[in-house]
Tab-separated table of C-alpha atoms and ligand atoms in Angstrom:
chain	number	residue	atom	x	y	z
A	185	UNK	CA	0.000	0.000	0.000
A	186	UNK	CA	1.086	3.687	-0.967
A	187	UNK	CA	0.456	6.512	1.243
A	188	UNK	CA	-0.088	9.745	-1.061
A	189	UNK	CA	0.006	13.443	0.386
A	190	UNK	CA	0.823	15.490	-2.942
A	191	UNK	CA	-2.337	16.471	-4.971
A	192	UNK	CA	0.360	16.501	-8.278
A	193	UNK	CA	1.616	13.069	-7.557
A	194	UNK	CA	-2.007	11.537	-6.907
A	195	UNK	CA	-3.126	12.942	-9.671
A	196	UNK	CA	-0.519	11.380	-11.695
A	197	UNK	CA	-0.698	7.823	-10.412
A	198	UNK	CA	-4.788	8.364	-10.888
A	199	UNK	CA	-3.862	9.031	-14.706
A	200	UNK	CA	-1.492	6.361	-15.368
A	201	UNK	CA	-4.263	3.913	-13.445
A	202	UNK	CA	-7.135	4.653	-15.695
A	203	UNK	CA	-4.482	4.081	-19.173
A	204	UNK	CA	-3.904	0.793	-17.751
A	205	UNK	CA	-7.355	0.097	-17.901
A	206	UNK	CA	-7.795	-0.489	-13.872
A	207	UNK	CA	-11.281	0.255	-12.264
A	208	UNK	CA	-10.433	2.502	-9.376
A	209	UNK	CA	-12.966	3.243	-6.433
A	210	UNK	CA	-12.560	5.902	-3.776
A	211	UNK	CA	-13.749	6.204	-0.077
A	212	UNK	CA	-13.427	9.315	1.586
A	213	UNK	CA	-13.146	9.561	5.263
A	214	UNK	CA	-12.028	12.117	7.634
A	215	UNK	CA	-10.119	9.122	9.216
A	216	UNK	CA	-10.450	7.941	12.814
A	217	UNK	CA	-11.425	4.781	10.905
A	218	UNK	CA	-13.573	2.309	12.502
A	219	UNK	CA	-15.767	-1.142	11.152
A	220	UNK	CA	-18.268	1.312	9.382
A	221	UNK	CA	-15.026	2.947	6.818
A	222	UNK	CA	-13.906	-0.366	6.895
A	223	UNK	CA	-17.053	-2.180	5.741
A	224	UNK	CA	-17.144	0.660	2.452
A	225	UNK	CA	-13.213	-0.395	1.820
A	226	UNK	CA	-14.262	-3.527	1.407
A	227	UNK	CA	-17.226	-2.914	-1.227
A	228	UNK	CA	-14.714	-0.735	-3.107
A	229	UNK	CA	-12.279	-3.830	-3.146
A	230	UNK	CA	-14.864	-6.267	-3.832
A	231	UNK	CA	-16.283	-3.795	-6.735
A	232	UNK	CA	-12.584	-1.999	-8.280
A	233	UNK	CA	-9.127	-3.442	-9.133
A	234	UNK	CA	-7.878	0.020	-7.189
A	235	UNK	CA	-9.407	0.853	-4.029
A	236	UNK	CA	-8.071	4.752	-3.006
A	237	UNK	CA	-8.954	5.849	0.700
A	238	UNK	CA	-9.037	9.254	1.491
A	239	UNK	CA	-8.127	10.182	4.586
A	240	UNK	CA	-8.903	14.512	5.145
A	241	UNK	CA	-10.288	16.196	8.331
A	242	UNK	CA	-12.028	18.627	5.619
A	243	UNK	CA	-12.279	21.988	7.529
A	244	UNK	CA	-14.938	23.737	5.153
A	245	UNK	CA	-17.413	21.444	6.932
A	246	UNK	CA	-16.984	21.972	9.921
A	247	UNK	CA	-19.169	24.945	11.969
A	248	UNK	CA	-17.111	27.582	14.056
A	249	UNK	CA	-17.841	26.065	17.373
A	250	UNK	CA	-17.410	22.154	16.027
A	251	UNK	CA	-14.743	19.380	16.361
A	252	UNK	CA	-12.461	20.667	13.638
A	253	UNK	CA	-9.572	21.145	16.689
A	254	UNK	CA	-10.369	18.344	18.574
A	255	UNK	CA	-11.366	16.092	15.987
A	256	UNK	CA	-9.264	12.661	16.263
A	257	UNK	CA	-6.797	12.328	13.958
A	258	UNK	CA	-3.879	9.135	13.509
A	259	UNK	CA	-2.830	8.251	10.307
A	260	UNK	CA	-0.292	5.220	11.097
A	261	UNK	CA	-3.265	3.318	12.931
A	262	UNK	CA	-5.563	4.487	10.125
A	263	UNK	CA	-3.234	3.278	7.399
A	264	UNK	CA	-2.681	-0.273	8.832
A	265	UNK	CA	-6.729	-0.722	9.236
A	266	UNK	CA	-7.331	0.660	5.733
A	267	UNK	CA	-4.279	-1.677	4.178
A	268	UNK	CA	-6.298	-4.395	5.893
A	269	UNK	CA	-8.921	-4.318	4.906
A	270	UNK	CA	-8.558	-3.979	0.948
A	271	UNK	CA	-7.149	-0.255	0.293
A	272	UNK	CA	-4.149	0.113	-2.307
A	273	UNK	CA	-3.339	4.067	-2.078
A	274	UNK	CA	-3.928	6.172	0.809
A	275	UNK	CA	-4.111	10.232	-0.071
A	276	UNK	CA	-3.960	12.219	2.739
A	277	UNK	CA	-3.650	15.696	1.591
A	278	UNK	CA	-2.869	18.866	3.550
A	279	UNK	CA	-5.401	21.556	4.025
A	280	UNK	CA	-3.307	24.419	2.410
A	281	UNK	CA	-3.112	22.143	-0.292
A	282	UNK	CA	-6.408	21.518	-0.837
A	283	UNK	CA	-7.237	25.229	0.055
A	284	UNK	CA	-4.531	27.159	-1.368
A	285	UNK	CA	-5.218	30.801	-0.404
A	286	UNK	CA	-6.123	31.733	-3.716
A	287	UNK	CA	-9.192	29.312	-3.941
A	288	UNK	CA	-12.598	30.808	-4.970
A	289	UNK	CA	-15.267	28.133	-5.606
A	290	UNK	CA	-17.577	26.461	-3.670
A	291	UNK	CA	-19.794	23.749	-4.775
A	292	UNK	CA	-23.376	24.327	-3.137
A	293	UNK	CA	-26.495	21.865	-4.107
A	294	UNK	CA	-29.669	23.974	-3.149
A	295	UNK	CA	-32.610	22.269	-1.844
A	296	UNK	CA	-31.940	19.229	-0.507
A	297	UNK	CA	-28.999	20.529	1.797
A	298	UNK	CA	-31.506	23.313	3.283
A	299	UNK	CA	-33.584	20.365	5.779
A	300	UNK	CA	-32.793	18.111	7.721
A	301	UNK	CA	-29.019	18.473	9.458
A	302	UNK	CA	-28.667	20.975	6.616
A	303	UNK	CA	-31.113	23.408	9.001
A	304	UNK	CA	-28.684	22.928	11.572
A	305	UNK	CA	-25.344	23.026	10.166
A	306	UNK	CA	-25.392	26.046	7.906
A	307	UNK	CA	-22.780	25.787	4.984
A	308	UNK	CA	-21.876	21.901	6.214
A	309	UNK	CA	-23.070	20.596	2.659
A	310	UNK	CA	-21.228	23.102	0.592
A	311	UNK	CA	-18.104	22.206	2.520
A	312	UNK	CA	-18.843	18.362	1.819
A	313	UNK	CA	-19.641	19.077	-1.841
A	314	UNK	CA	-16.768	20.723	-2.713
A	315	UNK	CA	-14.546	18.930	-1.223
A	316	UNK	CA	-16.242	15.698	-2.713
A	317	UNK	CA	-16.081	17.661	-6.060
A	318	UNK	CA	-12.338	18.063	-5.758
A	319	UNK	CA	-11.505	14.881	-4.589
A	320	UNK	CA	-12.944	13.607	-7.309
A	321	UNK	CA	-10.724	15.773	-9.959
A	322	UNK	CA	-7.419	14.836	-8.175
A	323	UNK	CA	-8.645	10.590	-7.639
A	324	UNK	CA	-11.260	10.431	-11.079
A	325	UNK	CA	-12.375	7.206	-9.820
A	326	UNK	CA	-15.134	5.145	-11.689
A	327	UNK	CA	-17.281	4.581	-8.556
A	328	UNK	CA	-17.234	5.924	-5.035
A	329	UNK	CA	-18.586	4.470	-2.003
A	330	UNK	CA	-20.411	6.213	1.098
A	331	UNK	CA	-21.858	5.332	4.166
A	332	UNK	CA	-26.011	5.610	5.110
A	333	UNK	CA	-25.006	6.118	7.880
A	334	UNK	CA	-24.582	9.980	6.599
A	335	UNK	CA	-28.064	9.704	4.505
A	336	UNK	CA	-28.477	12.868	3.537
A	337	UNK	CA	-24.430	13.234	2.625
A	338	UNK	CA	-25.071	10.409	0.136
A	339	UNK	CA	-28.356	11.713	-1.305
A	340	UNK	CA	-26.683	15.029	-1.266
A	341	UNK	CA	-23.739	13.720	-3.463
A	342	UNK	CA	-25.730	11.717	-6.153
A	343	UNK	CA	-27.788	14.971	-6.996
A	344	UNK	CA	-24.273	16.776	-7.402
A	345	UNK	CA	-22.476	13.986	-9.410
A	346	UNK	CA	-26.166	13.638	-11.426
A	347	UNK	CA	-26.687	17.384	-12.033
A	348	UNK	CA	-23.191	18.352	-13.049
A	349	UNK	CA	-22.473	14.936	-15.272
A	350	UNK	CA	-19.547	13.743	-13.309
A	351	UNK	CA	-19.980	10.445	-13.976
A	352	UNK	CA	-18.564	8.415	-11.054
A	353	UNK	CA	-21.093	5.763	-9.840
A	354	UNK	CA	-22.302	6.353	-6.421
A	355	UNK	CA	-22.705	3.263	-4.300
A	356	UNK	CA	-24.924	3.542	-0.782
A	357	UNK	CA	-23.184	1.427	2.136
A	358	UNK	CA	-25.653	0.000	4.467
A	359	UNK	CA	-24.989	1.108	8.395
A	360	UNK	CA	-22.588	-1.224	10.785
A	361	UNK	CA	-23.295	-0.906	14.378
A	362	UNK	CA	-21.965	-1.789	17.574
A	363	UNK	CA	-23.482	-5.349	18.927
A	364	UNK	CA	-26.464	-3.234	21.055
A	365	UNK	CA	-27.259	-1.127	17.992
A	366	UNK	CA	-25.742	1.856	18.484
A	367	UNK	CA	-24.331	3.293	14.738
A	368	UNK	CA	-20.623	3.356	14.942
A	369	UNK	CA	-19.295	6.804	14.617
A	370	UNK	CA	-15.773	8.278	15.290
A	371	UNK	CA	-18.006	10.478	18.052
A	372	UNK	CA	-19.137	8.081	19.904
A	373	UNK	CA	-15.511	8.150	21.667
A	374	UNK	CA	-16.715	11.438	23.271
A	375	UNK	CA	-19.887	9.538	25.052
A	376	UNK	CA	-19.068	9.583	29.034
A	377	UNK	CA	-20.527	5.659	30.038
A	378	UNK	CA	-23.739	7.021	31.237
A	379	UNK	CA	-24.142	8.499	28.112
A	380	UNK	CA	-22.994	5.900	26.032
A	381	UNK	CA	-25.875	4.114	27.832
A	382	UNK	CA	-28.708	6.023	26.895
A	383	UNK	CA	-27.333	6.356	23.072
A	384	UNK	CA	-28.795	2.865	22.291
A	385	UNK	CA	-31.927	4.655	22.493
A	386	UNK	CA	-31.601	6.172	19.122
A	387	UNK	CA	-31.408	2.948	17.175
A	388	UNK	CA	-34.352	1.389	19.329
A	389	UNK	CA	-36.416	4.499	18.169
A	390	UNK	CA	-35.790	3.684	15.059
A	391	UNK	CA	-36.429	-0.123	15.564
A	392	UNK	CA	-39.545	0.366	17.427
A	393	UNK	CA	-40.577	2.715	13.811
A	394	UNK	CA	-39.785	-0.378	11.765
A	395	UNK	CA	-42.204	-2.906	13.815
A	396	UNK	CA	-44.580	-0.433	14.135
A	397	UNK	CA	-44.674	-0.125	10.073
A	398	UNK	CA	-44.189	-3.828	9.712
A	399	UNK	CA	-47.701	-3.834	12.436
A	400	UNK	CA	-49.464	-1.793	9.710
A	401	UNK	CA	-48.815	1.570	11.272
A	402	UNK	CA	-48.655	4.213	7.926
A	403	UNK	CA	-49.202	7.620	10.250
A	404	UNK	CA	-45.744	8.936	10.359
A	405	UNK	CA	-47.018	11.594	12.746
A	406	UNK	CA	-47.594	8.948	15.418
A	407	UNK	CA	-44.497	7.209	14.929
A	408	UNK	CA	-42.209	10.178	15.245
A	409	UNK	CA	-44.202	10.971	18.025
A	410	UNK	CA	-43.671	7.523	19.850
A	411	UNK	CA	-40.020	7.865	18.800
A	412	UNK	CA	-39.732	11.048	20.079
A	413	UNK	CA	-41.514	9.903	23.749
A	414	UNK	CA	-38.699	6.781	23.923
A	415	UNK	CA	-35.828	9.342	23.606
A	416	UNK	CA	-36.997	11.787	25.547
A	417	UNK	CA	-37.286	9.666	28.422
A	418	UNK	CA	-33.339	9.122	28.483
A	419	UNK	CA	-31.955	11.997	31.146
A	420	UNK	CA	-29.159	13.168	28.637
A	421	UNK	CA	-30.611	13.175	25.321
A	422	UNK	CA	-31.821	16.137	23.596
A	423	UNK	CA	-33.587	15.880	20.366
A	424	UNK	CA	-32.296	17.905	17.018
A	425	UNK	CA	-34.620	16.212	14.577
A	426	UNK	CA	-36.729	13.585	13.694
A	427	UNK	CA	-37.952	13.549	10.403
A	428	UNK	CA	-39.776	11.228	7.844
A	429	UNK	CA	-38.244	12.325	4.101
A	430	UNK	CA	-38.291	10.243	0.815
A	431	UNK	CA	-34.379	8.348	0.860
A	432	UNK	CA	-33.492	9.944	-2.530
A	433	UNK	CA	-35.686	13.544	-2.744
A	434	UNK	CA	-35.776	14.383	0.973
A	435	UNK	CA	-38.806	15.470	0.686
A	436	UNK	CA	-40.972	15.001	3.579
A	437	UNK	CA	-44.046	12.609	3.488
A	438	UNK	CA	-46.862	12.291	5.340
A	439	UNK	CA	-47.194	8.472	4.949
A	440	UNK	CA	-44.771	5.533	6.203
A	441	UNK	CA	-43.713	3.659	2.833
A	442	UNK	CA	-41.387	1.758	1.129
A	443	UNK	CA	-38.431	4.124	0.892
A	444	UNK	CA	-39.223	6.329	3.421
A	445	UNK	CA	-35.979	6.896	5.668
A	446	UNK	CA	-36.644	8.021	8.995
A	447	UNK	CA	-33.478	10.041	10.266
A	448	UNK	CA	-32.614	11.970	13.627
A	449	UNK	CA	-30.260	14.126	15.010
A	450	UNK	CA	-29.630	14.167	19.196
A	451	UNK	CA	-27.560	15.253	21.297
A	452	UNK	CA	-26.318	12.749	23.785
A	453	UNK	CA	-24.380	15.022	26.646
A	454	UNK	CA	-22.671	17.349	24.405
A	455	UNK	CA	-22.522	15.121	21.645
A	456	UNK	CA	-24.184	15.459	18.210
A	457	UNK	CA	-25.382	11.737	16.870
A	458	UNK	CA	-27.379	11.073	13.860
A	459	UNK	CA	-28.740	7.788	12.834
A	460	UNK	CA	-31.289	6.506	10.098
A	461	UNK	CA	-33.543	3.605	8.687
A	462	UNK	CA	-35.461	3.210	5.581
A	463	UNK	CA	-38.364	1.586	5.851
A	464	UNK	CA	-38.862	-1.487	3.143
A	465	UNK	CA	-34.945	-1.853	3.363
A	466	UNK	CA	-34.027	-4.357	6.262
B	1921	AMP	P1	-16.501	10.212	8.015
B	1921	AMP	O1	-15.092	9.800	8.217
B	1921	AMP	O2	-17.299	10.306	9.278
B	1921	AMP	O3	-16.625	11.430	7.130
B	1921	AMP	O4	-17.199	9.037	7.200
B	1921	AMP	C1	-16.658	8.591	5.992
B	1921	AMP	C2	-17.620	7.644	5.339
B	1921	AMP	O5	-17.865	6.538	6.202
B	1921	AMP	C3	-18.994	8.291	5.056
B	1921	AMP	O6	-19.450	7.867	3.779
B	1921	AMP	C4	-19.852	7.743	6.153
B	1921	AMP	O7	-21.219	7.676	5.833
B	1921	AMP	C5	-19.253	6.359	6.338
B	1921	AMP	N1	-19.587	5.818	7.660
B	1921	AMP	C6	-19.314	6.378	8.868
B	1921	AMP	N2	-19.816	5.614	9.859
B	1921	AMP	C7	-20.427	4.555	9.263
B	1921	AMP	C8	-21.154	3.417	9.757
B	1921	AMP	N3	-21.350	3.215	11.046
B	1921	AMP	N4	-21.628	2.548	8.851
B	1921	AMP	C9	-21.447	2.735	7.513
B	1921	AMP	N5	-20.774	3.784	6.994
B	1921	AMP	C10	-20.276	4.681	7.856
């Protein structure tokens, strides 16, 4: 495995990779890599001759009082997981790099990045998109792979890579969790135990959504409501979001249906966690 930090020299190998004739895929991450970046690495090995990882703590998406300092960063004990697991070329880029002082464009998807954590995290989905955008210039891989876990980031990046013709296929990575449920996340390291605890309560929300539908329950009112009720009752949870939106659109609906992904936002402590299901899908 090759560990890349010059745009010019990715670029390059990216090049001489698509004359050969190899498939490449790329995964981006912000690193702090855990089962659920692993689990992608491995459907871009099983899918690509050339699986790329990108490992960037992207700074444009970040809000002025979030993680960006804190944010966990260890590229050895990322590098050795990634290699693991399937991952050929590692590029971790530096941010003056990436945002030389002279940069001017930002790519911003309208819409669908104004609801949901979009509401909440003004100018998070421009930072995403363009950084997606670029990474795909430097890497021009054939397919990339993201995480549901992040369901609006992935509907978010198939409108952009539909609207503006970039022609890398998008593939949708279903959610790994820890054994009682909770969706892994490189935040859930900040959880004190109590919290940690009550966290579980997100994905049983969710669960208790999918037997209710499963039951015959089509009112998404009530079932947000219920959902809402379970979490609540945990001391150190407070509630962001919960919202019922078509997977692909984000549109809200007023009915439970096939495709319908339910998807929250809570605070646990001080600790923003977001999980989802779509309904139909498991
Ligand atoms: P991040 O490093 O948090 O930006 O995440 C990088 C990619 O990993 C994104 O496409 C995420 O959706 C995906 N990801 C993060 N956590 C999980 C998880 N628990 N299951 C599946 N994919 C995940």
């Amino acid at each position: 495995m090759e560990t890349v930090t010059s745009i010019v020299e990715m670029k390059r190998a990216a090049g001489s990779l698509r004359r050969g004739g190899r498939t490449v895929a790329l995964v981006p991450t912000m690193g702090a890599l855990h089962e659920g970046h692993l689990s992608l690495i491995r459907q871009a090995d099983a899918r690509a001759n050339v699986v790329v990882v990108s490992i960037f703590v992207n700074p444009t998406q970040f809000g002025p009082s979030e993680d960006f300092d804190t944010y966990p960063r260890d590229l050895e004990r990322d590098s050795e997981l990634a290699q693991a697991a399937g991952c050929d070329i590692i590029f971790a880029p530096e941010v003056d790099d990436m945002y030389p002082a002279s940069s001017a464009t930002r790519v911003c998807v309208s819409g669908l990045t104004e609801r949901l954590c979009g509401a909440f995290r003004p100018g998070h989905f421009d930072g995403v998109c363009t950084v997606v955008a670029k990474l795909f210039s430097i890497v021009r891989p054939h397919l990339a792979v993201f995480g549901q876990k992040d369901g609006q980031q992935v509907a978010v990046i198939e409108r952009m890579v539909a609207d503006l013709e970039m022609g890398v296929e998008i593939v949708r990575s279903p959610i790994v969790r820890e054994p009682d449920g909770l969706a892994m996340s490189s935040r859930n390291a900040y959880l004190s135990g109590g919290e940690r605890r009550d966290a579980v309560v997100l994905f049983e929300s969710l669960k208790h959504a999918v037997s209710r539908y499963g039951a015959g329950e089509r009112n998404v009112e009530r079932i947000v409501s219920e959902m809402r009720e379970m979490i609540e009752a945990k001391e150190t949870t407070d509630i962001q979001y919960i919202a019922a939106v078509d997977a692909r659109t984000l549109e809200d609906v007023d009915d439970a249906g096939e495709g319908v992904m339910l998807a929250l936002a809570v605070f646990v402590g001080k600790t923003r966690l977001i999980d989802n299901v779509i309904l139909g899908a498991e």
